[in-house]
């Protein structure tokens, strides 16, 4: 476990032959995790739109016209209802996001009750609410919040090209408050925003410098939303994205590396390579805050094809039922595939028989 990676060392990892890099990442991954287990989370936007930040990638920013309307903070009962549905679908962690620069006092009281109610279901809880100070972090921890998400987004050097309303130091300070309060840290970044390869290495260096490493590291592929300044950014090479997943796994051996936003645009082969490179967490469901996500049926089918299964969470009181639900879904998908194969074979035999009689 290192926190002193030099930038030239990280760039040397990125420069390895692809097969060598994935082999090294796999060895690290297998030393710390079940290589076929994937942690499953569900993300819900509890307050959408009109954010005062100017993040150039974000459709929720009030600075850009993306057609996204402002919505009020969701009612607590609706959040709990969504959490129950996520749990029934197999999620072990429920993440809630609000488009704020930082939470106001009257909103924080509501959010704290959301945490308590979702936690009571037996789910892990995660929130992203913007910047929080030490007192706010402490109150969230007391309510039972397990994880707090606050991404670094990109390298310190490229950060000013993406955001001007919040400094890099602000982001690091929020992560310090979260850690000091005793919560687990979820922090990652976004690739494909026009950054140079060195910026991707520098982002991972910043994350690996955190001591301890973030328990969860979401690696996002830019979702190019019309109306945002980055809507016409050239696509990132999928191989470059997979390299970043592998390097993240090597630098932060015990972290869950999450294949996060952008999965909707990835084909199954790219996702399979990401899991091979060390990704072992996904968001599950149809939306990520305001952008689409691969539908649940597609995820179940992909898990079945790759022989993956949801990671067990021993502290989750309803884990057995959640696991059973996902296993049943995967088994149903396999059964459907078997029926389709049998039908195809029967059609082939009938065609062959007809051809033979015609001859």
C-alpha positions as a LaTeX table, in Angstrom:
\begin{tabular}{lrrr}
\hline
Residue & $x$ (\AA) & $y$ (\AA) & $z$ (\AA) \\
\hline
Unk1 & 0.00 & 0.00 & 0.00 \\
Unk2 & 1.73 & 3.14 & $-1.23$ \\
Unk3 & 0.78 & 6.79 & $-1.03$ \\
Unk4 & 3.99 & 8.17 & $-2.54$ \\
Unk5 & 3.66 & 7.24 & $-6.21$ \\
Unk6 & 5.69 & 9.58 & $-8.42$ \\
Unk7 & 4.12 & 10.87 & $-11.61$ \\
Unk8 & 6.81 & 9.30 & $-13.77$ \\
Unk9 & 6.11 & 5.89 & $-12.16$ \\
Unk10 & 2.41 & 6.18 & $-12.95$ \\
Unk11 & 3.11 & 7.26 & $-16.52$ \\
Unk12 & 5.39 & 4.22 & $-16.87$ \\
Unk13 & 2.44 & 2.00 & $-15.86$ \\
Unk14 & 0.24 & 3.64 & $-18.50$ \\
Unk15 & 2.98 & 3.00 & $-21.08$ \\
Unk16 & 3.22 & $-0.76$ & $-20.43$ \\
Unk17 & 2.15 & $-3.11$ & $-23.22$ \\
Unk18 & $-1.59$ & $-3.57$ & $-22.84$ \\
Unk19 & $-1.42$ & $-7.28$ & $-22.04$ \\
Unk20 & 1.32 & $-6.74$ & $-19.44$ \\
Unk21 & $-0.66$ & $-3.94$ & $-17.78$ \\
Unk22 & $-3.82$ & $-6.04$ & $-17.53$ \\
Unk23 & $-1.88$ & $-9.04$ & $-16.24$ \\
Unk24 & $-0.32$ & $-6.92$ & $-13.50$ \\
Unk25 & $-3.68$ & $-5.38$ & $-12.61$ \\
Unk26 & $-5.30$ & $-8.83$ & $-12.47$ \\
Unk27 & $-2.63$ & $-10.10$ & $-10.08$ \\
Unk28 & $-3.25$ & $-7.16$ & $-7.75$ \\
Unk29 & $-7.02$ & $-7.55$ & $-8.03$ \\
Unk30 & $-6.98$ & $-11.26$ & $-7.22$ \\
Unk31 & $-4.76$ & $-10.66$ & $-4.20$ \\
Unk32 & $-7.47$ & $-8.55$ & $-2.55$ \\
Unk33 & $-10.86$ & $-9.43$ & $-4.08$ \\
Unk34 & $-12.95$ & $-12.23$ & $-5.49$ \\
Unk35 & $-12.19$ & $-11.60$ & $-9.20$ \\
Unk36 & $-15.73$ & $-12.50$ & $-10.23$ \\
Unk37 & $-17.62$ & $-10.43$ & $-7.64$ \\
Unk38 & $-18.94$ & $-6.97$ & $-8.46$ \\
Unk39 & $-20.28$ & $-4.55$ & $-5.87$ \\
Unk40 & $-23.66$ & $-3.21$ & $-7.01$ \\
Unk41 & $-24.94$ & 0.27 & $-6.15$ \\
Unk42 & $-27.99$ & 2.28 & $-7.21$ \\
Unk43 & $-27.92$ & 6.06 & $-7.58$ \\
Unk44 & $-30.90$ & 8.38 & $-7.14$ \\
Unk45 & $-31.04$ & 12.13 & $-7.76$ \\
Unk46 & $-32.81$ & 13.56 & $-4.73$ \\
Unk47 & $-32.56$ & 17.16 & $-5.95$ \\
Unk48 & $-32.05$ & 17.95 & $-9.64$ \\
Unk49 & $-31.00$ & 21.04 & $-11.58$ \\
Unk50 & $-30.09$ & 24.71 & $-11.04$ \\
Unk51 & $-26.72$ & 24.00 & $-9.46$ \\
Unk52 & $-24.66$ & 27.21 & $-9.04$ \\
Unk53 & $-21.41$ & 25.45 & $-10.04$ \\
Unk54 & $-20.08$ & 25.81 & $-13.59$ \\
Unk55 & $-18.71$ & 22.27 & $-14.12$ \\
Unk56 & $-18.47$ & 22.11 & $-17.93$ \\
Unk57 & $-19.56$ & 18.47 & $-18.09$ \\
Unk58 & $-22.68$ & 18.77 & $-15.96$ \\
Unk59 & $-26.25$ & 19.07 & $-17.30$ \\
Unk60 & $-27.40$ & 20.19 & $-13.84$ \\
Unk61 & $-25.34$ & 23.39 & $-13.90$ \\
Unk62 & $-27.45$ & 26.53 & $-13.91$ \\
Unk63 & $-24.86$ & 28.11 & $-16.22$ \\
Unk64 & $-25.89$ & 26.04 & $-19.26$ \\
Unk65 & $-29.11$ & 25.45 & $-21.17$ \\
Unk66 & $-29.48$ & 21.69 & $-21.31$ \\
Unk67 & $-33.25$ & 21.51 & $-21.07$ \\
Unk68 & $-33.09$ & 20.18 & $-17.52$ \\
Unk69 & $-35.61$ & 21.81 & $-15.20$ \\
Unk70 & $-35.14$ & 22.64 & $-11.56$ \\
Unk71 & $-36.73$ & 20.17 & $-9.17$ \\
Unk72 & $-37.32$ & 20.35 & $-5.44$ \\
Unk73 & $-35.77$ & 18.01 & $-2.91$ \\
Unk74 & $-37.56$ & 14.67 & $-3.10$ \\
Unk75 & $-39.91$ & 13.66 & $-0.31$ \\
Unk76 & $-38.43$ & 11.22 & 2.18 \\
Unk77 & $-41.06$ & 8.54 & 1.55 \\
Unk78 & $-40.31$ & 8.57 & $-2.20$ \\
Unk79 & $-36.60$ & 8.13 & $-1.52$ \\
Unk80 & $-37.28$ & 5.19 & 0.80 \\
Unk81 & $-39.57$ & 3.65 & $-1.82$ \\
Unk82 & $-36.80$ & 3.87 & $-4.41$ \\
Unk83 & $-34.31$ & 2.40 & $-1.93$ \\
Unk84 & $-36.58$ & $-0.60$ & $-1.32$ \\
Unk85 & $-36.88$ & $-1.17$ & $-5.07$ \\
Unk86 & $-33.11$ & $-0.98$ & $-5.48$ \\
Unk87 & $-32.62$ & $-3.46$ & $-2.66$ \\
Unk88 & $-35.13$ & $-5.86$ & $-4.19$ \\
Unk89 & $-33.24$ & $-5.63$ & $-7.49$ \\
Unk90 & $-29.99$ & $-6.65$ & $-5.79$ \\
Unk91 & $-28.26$ & $-3.39$ & $-4.85$ \\
Unk92 & $-26.26$ & $-3.45$ & $-1.63$ \\
Unk93 & $-25.57$ & 0.30 & $-1.56$ \\
Unk94 & $-27.98$ & 3.17 & $-2.16$ \\
Unk95 & $-26.45$ & 6.46 & $-3.27$ \\
Unk96 & $-28.28$ & 9.78 & $-3.18$ \\
Unk97 & $-27.13$ & 12.91 & $-5.02$ \\
Unk98 & $-28.22$ & 16.54 & $-4.78$ \\
Unk99 & $-27.25$ & 19.37 & $-7.13$ \\
Unk100 & $-25.89$ & 21.75 & $-4.50$ \\
Unk101 & $-22.66$ & 23.64 & $-3.98$ \\
Unk102 & $-23.14$ & 22.73 & $-0.33$ \\
Unk103 & $-26.25$ & 21.76 & 1.68 \\
Unk104 & $-28.29$ & 24.40 & 3.50 \\
Unk105 & $-29.38$ & 23.77 & 7.07 \\
Unk106 & $-33.07$ & 23.23 & 6.32 \\
Unk107 & $-32.20$ & 20.75 & 3.58 \\
Unk108 & $-29.60$ & 18.97 & 5.68 \\
Unk109 & $-32.22$ & 18.05 & 8.28 \\
Unk110 & $-34.28$ & 16.30 & 5.59 \\
Unk111 & $-31.21$ & 14.57 & 4.18 \\
Unk112 & $-30.25$ & 13.25 & 7.61 \\
Unk113 & $-33.68$ & 11.63 & 7.95 \\
Unk114 & $-33.26$ & 10.07 & 4.50 \\
Unk115 & $-30.00$ & 8.52 & 5.65 \\
Unk116 & $-31.61$ & 7.11 & 8.80 \\
Unk117 & $-34.57$ & 5.63 & 6.92 \\
Unk118 & $-32.51$ & 4.07 & 4.12 \\
Unk119 & $-29.97$ & 2.76 & 6.60 \\
Unk120 & $-32.79$ & 1.08 & 8.54 \\
Unk121 & $-33.54$ & $-1.04$ & 5.46 \\
Unk122 & $-30.14$ & $-2.69$ & 5.82 \\
Unk123 & $-28.55$ & $-0.93$ & 2.84 \\
Unk124 & $-25.21$ & 0.82 & 2.82 \\
Unk125 & $-25.76$ & 4.54 & 2.33 \\
Unk126 & $-23.85$ & 7.03 & 0.20 \\
Unk127 & $-24.47$ & 10.71 & $-0.54$ \\
Unk128 & $-23.04$ & 13.44 & $-2.71$ \\
Unk129 & $-24.19$ & 16.89 & $-1.66$ \\
Unk130 & $-21.32$ & 19.12 & $-2.73$ \\
Unk131 & $-18.91$ & 20.62 & $-0.24$ \\
Unk132 & $-19.42$ & 19.90 & 3.47 \\
Unk133 & $-17.62$ & 21.34 & 6.47 \\
Unk134 & $-16.50$ & 19.43 & 9.53 \\
Unk135 & $-19.74$ & 19.93 & 11.45 \\
Unk136 & $-21.93$ & 18.83 & 8.54 \\
Unk137 & $-19.78$ & 15.76 & 7.95 \\
Unk138 & $-20.07$ & 14.87 & 11.62 \\
Unk139 & $-23.85$ & 15.07 & 11.55 \\
Unk140 & $-24.04$ & 12.90 & 8.43 \\
Unk141 & $-21.83$ & 10.31 & 10.10 \\
Unk142 & $-23.99$ & 10.35 & 13.24 \\
Unk143 & $-27.07$ & 9.71 & 11.10 \\
Unk144 & $-25.41$ & 6.55 & 9.78 \\
Unk145 & $-24.02$ & 7.64 & 6.41 \\
Unk146 & $-21.45$ & 5.08 & 5.28 \\
Unk147 & $-19.92$ & 6.78 & 2.22 \\
Unk148 & $-19.59$ & 10.34 & 1.01 \\
Unk149 & $-18.86$ & 10.94 & $-2.67$ \\
Unk150 & $-16.86$ & 13.96 & $-3.76$ \\
Unk151 & $-14.91$ & 13.53 & $-6.98$ \\
Unk152 & $-11.68$ & 15.32 & $-7.84$ \\
Unk153 & $-12.79$ & 15.21 & $-11.51$ \\
Unk154 & $-9.36$ & 15.68 & $-13.12$ \\
Unk155 & $-5.75$ & 16.67 & $-12.44$ \\
Unk156 & $-4.91$ & 19.83 & $-10.46$ \\
Unk157 & $-3.30$ & 21.26 & $-13.61$ \\
Unk158 & $-6.34$ & 20.75 & $-15.86$ \\
Unk159 & $-8.98$ & 21.48 & $-13.24$ \\
Unk160 & $-9.28$ & 25.20 & $-14.08$ \\
Unk161 & $-10.30$ & 24.29 & $-17.64$ \\
Unk162 & $-13.34$ & 22.44 & $-16.29$ \\
Unk163 & $-14.49$ & 24.27 & $-13.14$ \\
Unk164 & $-13.97$ & 27.80 & $-11.81$ \\
Unk165 & $-16.56$ & 28.05 & $-9.02$ \\
Unk166 & $-14.84$ & 25.60 & $-6.66$ \\
Unk167 & $-11.12$ & 25.08 & $-6.15$ \\
Unk168 & $-9.19$ & 21.84 & $-6.05$ \\
Unk169 & $-8.26$ & 22.68 & $-2.45$ \\
Unk170 & $-11.99$ & 22.94 & $-1.64$ \\
Unk171 & $-12.51$ & 19.39 & $-2.90$ \\
Unk172 & $-9.58$ & 18.01 & $-0.91$ \\
Unk173 & $-10.81$ & 19.81 & 2.22 \\
Unk174 & $-14.26$ & 18.17 & 1.89 \\
Unk175 & $-12.60$ & 14.75 & 1.64 \\
Unk176 & $-10.59$ & 15.54 & 4.78 \\
Unk177 & $-13.78$ & 16.46 & 6.66 \\
Unk178 & $-15.45$ & 13.23 & 5.51 \\
Unk179 & $-12.51$ & 11.11 & 6.65 \\
Unk180 & $-12.19$ & 12.96 & 9.97 \\
Unk181 & $-15.89$ & 12.26 & 10.66 \\
Unk182 & $-15.27$ & 8.54 & 10.28 \\
Unk183 & $-17.09$ & 8.01 & 7.00 \\
Unk184 & $-15.71$ & 6.14 & 4.01 \\
Unk185 & $-14.54$ & 8.13 & 1.03 \\
Unk186 & $-15.84$ & 7.76 & $-2.52$ \\
Unk187 & $-13.68$ & 9.85 & $-4.86$ \\
Unk188 & $-12.72$ & 9.50 & $-8.48$ \\
Unk189 & $-12.81$ & 11.45 & $-11.69$ \\
Unk190 & $-14.01$ & 11.85 & $-15.27$ \\
Unk191 & $-12.00$ & 10.85 & $-18.32$ \\
Unk192 & $-12.47$ & 12.11 & $-21.85$ \\
Unk193 & $-12.90$ & 15.83 & $-21.07$ \\
Unk194 & $-10.09$ & 16.84 & $-23.41$ \\
Unk195 & $-7.37$ & 16.21 & $-20.84$ \\
Unk196 & $-3.88$ & 15.00 & $-21.80$ \\
Unk197 & $-2.66$ & 11.52 & $-20.84$ \\
Unk198 & $-0.47$ & 13.15 & $-18.19$ \\
Unk199 & $-3.61$ & 14.61 & $-16.58$ \\
Unk200 & $-5.10$ & 11.15 & $-16.22$ \\
Unk201 & $-1.93$ & 9.99 & $-14.49$ \\
Unk202 & $-1.95$ & 13.07 & $-12.25$ \\
Unk203 & $-5.59$ & 12.50 & $-11.26$ \\
Unk204 & $-4.82$ & 8.95 & $-10.16$ \\
Unk205 & $-1.75$ & 10.21 & $-8.32$ \\
Unk206 & $-3.91$ & 12.61 & $-6.30$ \\
Unk207 & $-6.34$ & 9.83 & $-5.40$ \\
Unk208 & $-3.52$ & 7.44 & $-4.45$ \\
Unk209 & $-1.98$ & 10.10 & $-2.21$ \\
Unk210 & $-5.06$ & 10.08 & 0.03 \\
Unk211 & $-4.27$ & 8.14 & 3.20 \\
Unk212 & $-6.04$ & 5.81 & 3.47 \\
Unk213 & $-6.98$ & 5.35 & $-0.17$ \\
Unk214 & $-10.64$ & 6.02 & $-1.04$ \\
Unk215 & $-12.71$ & 2.93 & $-0.36$ \\
Unk216 & $-14.55$ & 3.57 & $-3.63$ \\
Unk217 & $-13.00$ & 5.07 & $-6.78$ \\
Unk218 & $-15.53$ & 5.84 & $-9.55$ \\
Unk219 & $-13.92$ & 6.15 & $-12.98$ \\
Unk220 & $-16.35$ & 7.97 & $-15.25$ \\
Unk221 & $-16.32$ & 8.31 & $-19.03$ \\
Unk222 & $-17.58$ & 11.73 & $-20.09$ \\
Unk223 & $-21.24$ & 11.71 & $-21.12$ \\
Unk224 & $-21.44$ & 14.48 & $-23.69$ \\
Unk225 & $-24.69$ & 16.29 & $-22.93$ \\
Unk226 & $-26.02$ & 18.79 & $-25.51$ \\
Unk227 & $-25.89$ & 22.31 & $-24.13$ \\
Unk228 & $-22.77$ & 21.77 & $-22.02$ \\
Unk229 & $-19.42$ & 23.22 & $-23.16$ \\
Unk230 & $-18.01$ & 19.69 & $-23.59$ \\
Unk231 & $-20.75$ & 18.36 & $-25.88$ \\
Unk232 & $-18.42$ & 18.23 & $-28.91$ \\
Unk233 & $-15.33$ & 16.90 & $-27.17$ \\
Unk234 & $-13.63$ & 14.12 & $-29.20$ \\
Unk235 & $-14.28$ & 10.61 & $-27.95$ \\
Unk236 & $-11.69$ & 9.01 & $-25.69$ \\
Unk237 & $-10.12$ & 5.82 & $-27.03$ \\
Unk238 & $-11.71$ & 2.93 & $-25.08$ \\
Unk239 & $-8.28$ & 1.30 & $-24.69$ \\
Unk240 & $-7.02$ & 4.48 & $-22.97$ \\
Unk241 & $-10.01$ & 4.26 & $-20.62$ \\
Unk242 & $-9.26$ & 0.60 & $-19.81$ \\
Unk243 & $-5.64$ & 1.51 & $-19.13$ \\
Unk244 & $-6.82$ & 4.04 & $-16.53$ \\
Unk245 & $-8.96$ & 1.37 & $-14.83$ \\
Unk246 & $-5.95$ & $-0.97$ & $-14.66$ \\
Unk247 & $-3.61$ & 1.69 & $-13.30$ \\
Unk248 & $-6.18$ & 2.70 & $-10.68$ \\
Unk249 & $-6.37$ & $-0.94$ & $-9.58$ \\
Unk250 & $-2.57$ & $-1.16$ & $-9.24$ \\
Unk251 & $-2.25$ & 2.13 & $-7.34$ \\
Unk252 & $-5.15$ & 1.47 & $-4.97$ \\
Unk253 & $-5.20$ & $-2.31$ & $-4.45$ \\
Unk254 & $-7.93$ & $-2.50$ & $-1.81$ \\
Unk255 & $-10.30$ & 0.11 & $-3.26$ \\
Unk256 & $-13.44$ & $-0.74$ & $-5.13$ \\
Unk257 & $-12.88$ & 0.68 & $-8.61$ \\
Unk258 & $-16.27$ & 1.58 & $-10.04$ \\
Unk259 & $-17.12$ & 1.47 & $-13.72$ \\
Unk260 & $-19.40$ & 4.46 & $-13.50$ \\
Unk261 & $-20.92$ & 7.06 & $-15.87$ \\
Unk262 & $-20.58$ & 6.37 & $-19.57$ \\
Unk263 & $-21.45$ & 2.66 & $-19.46$ \\
Unk264 & $-24.47$ & 3.34 & $-21.69$ \\
Unk265 & $-22.05$ & 4.20 & $-24.50$ \\
Unk266 & $-19.80$ & 1.17 & $-23.90$ \\
Unk267 & $-20.33$ & $-2.11$ & $-25.69$ \\
Unk268 & $-20.18$ & $-5.38$ & $-23.74$ \\
Unk269 & $-16.60$ & $-6.06$ & $-24.86$ \\
Unk270 & $-15.37$ & $-2.77$ & $-23.39$ \\
Unk271 & $-17.15$ & $-3.46$ & $-20.12$ \\
Unk272 & $-15.69$ & $-6.98$ & $-20.02$ \\
Unk273 & $-12.19$ & $-5.53$ & $-20.46$ \\
Unk274 & $-12.89$ & $-3.07$ & $-17.64$ \\
Unk275 & $-13.78$ & $-5.92$ & $-15.28$ \\
Unk276 & $-10.66$ & $-7.78$ & $-16.41$ \\
Unk277 & $-8.60$ & $-4.64$ & $-15.69$ \\
Unk278 & $-9.83$ & $-4.53$ & $-12.09$ \\
Unk279 & $-13.17$ & $-2.71$ & $-12.05$ \\
Unk280 & $-15.35$ & $-4.38$ & $-9.42$ \\
Unk281 & $-18.22$ & $-2.00$ & $-8.81$ \\
Unk282 & $-21.04$ & $-0.62$ & $-10.95$ \\
Unk283 & $-24.12$ & 1.54 & $-10.70$ \\
Unk284 & $-27.15$ & $-0.60$ & $-11.45$ \\
Unk285 & $-30.38$ & 0.76 & $-12.86$ \\
Unk286 & $-31.65$ & 2.94 & $-15.66$ \\
Unk287 & $-30.29$ & 6.37 & $-14.66$ \\
Unk288 & $-27.24$ & 8.02 & $-13.10$ \\
Unk289 & $-28.62$ & 11.26 & $-11.67$ \\
Unk290 & $-29.72$ & 12.73 & $-15.04$ \\
Unk291 & $-27.97$ & 10.53 & $-17.63$ \\
Unk292 & $-28.97$ & 7.09 & $-18.82$ \\
Unk293 & $-27.35$ & 3.88 & $-17.59$ \\
Unk294 & $-27.50$ & 0.34 & $-19.06$ \\
Unk295 & $-30.83$ & $-1.20$ & $-18.22$ \\
Unk296 & $-30.98$ & $-3.82$ & $-15.52$ \\
Unk297 & $-31.79$ & $-6.65$ & $-17.93$ \\
Unk298 & $-28.70$ & $-5.88$ & $-20.00$ \\
Unk299 & $-26.55$ & $-5.91$ & $-16.85$ \\
Unk300 & $-27.99$ & $-9.22$ & $-15.72$ \\
Unk301 & $-27.35$ & $-10.75$ & $-19.13$ \\
Unk302 & $-23.78$ & $-9.44$ & $-19.18$ \\
Unk303 & $-23.11$ & $-10.81$ & $-15.69$ \\
Unk304 & $-24.42$ & $-14.18$ & $-16.82$ \\
Unk305 & $-22.23$ & $-14.21$ & $-19.92$ \\
Unk306 & $-19.11$ & $-13.27$ & $-17.96$ \\
Unk307 & $-19.78$ & $-15.47$ & $-14.93$ \\
Unk308 & $-19.91$ & $-12.49$ & $-12.58$ \\
Unk309 & $-22.02$ & $-12.22$ & $-9.46$ \\
Unk310 & $-22.95$ & $-9.43$ & $-7.04$ \\
Unk311 & $-20.56$ & $-8.99$ & $-4.15$ \\
Unk312 & $-21.97$ & $-10.12$ & $-0.82$ \\
Unk313 & $-22.21$ & $-7.64$ & 1.98 \\
Unk314 & $-21.95$ & $-9.50$ & 5.26 \\
Unk315 & $-23.26$ & $-6.61$ & 7.36 \\
Unk316 & $-26.45$ & $-6.22$ & 5.31 \\
Unk317 & $-29.36$ & $-7.77$ & 7.20 \\
Unk318 & $-31.29$ & $-8.36$ & 3.99 \\
Unk319 & $-28.30$ & $-9.47$ & 1.94 \\
Unk320 & $-29.47$ & $-13.05$ & 1.56 \\
Unk321 & $-32.75$ & $-11.92$ & 0.03 \\
Unk322 & $-31.05$ & $-9.36$ & $-2.22$ \\
Unk323 & $-28.55$ & $-11.97$ & $-3.37$ \\
Unk324 & $-31.36$ & $-14.44$ & $-4.00$ \\
Unk325 & $-33.23$ & $-11.87$ & $-6.11$ \\
Unk326 & $-30.23$ & $-11.22$ & $-8.34$ \\
Unk327 & $-29.37$ & $-14.91$ & $-8.63$ \\
Unk328 & $-32.97$ & $-15.63$ & $-9.62$ \\
Unk329 & $-32.79$ & $-12.91$ & $-12.27$ \\
Unk330 & $-29.54$ & $-14.30$ & $-13.67$ \\
Unk331 & $-30.95$ & $-17.85$ & $-13.65$ \\
Unk332 & $-34.05$ & $-16.63$ & $-15.46$ \\
Unk333 & $-31.88$ & $-15.00$ & $-18.12$ \\
Unk334 & $-29.90$ & $-18.22$ & $-18.57$ \\
Unk335 & $-33.17$ & $-20.16$ & $-18.86$ \\
Unk336 & $-34.43$ & $-17.74$ & $-21.53$ \\
Unk337 & $-31.17$ & $-18.16$ & $-23.44$ \\
Unk338 & $-31.53$ & $-21.97$ & $-23.25$ \\
Unk339 & $-35.09$ & $-21.78$ & $-24.57$ \\
Unk340 & $-33.97$ & $-19.57$ & $-27.45$ \\
Unk341 & $-31.14$ & $-21.96$ & $-28.29$ \\
Unk342 & $-33.53$ & $-24.95$ & $-28.22$ \\
Unk343 & $-35.99$ & $-23.12$ & $-30.46$ \\
Unk344 & $-33.23$ & $-22.20$ & $-32.90$ \\
Unk345 & $-32.05$ & $-25.82$ & $-32.98$ \\
Unk346 & $-35.56$ & $-27.11$ & $-33.56$ \\
Unk347 & $-35.98$ & $-24.65$ & $-36.44$ \\
Unk348 & $-32.70$ & $-25.83$ & $-37.96$ \\
Unk349 & $-33.77$ & $-29.49$ & $-37.75$ \\
Unk350 & $-37.14$ & $-28.70$ & $-39.30$ \\
Unk351 & $-35.46$ & $-26.81$ & $-42.12$ \\
Unk352 & $-33.02$ & $-29.68$ & $-42.72$ \\
Unk353 & $-35.89$ & $-32.20$ & $-42.76$ \\
Unk354 & $-37.84$ & $-30.09$ & $-45.22$ \\
Unk355 & $-34.82$ & $-29.73$ & $-47.47$ \\
Unk356 & $-34.21$ & $-33.49$ & $-47.40$ \\
Unk357 & $-37.83$ & $-34.33$ & $-48.35$ \\
Unk358 & $-37.76$ & $-31.75$ & $-51.12$ \\
Unk359 & $-34.63$ & $-33.33$ & $-52.52$ \\
\hline
\end{tabular}
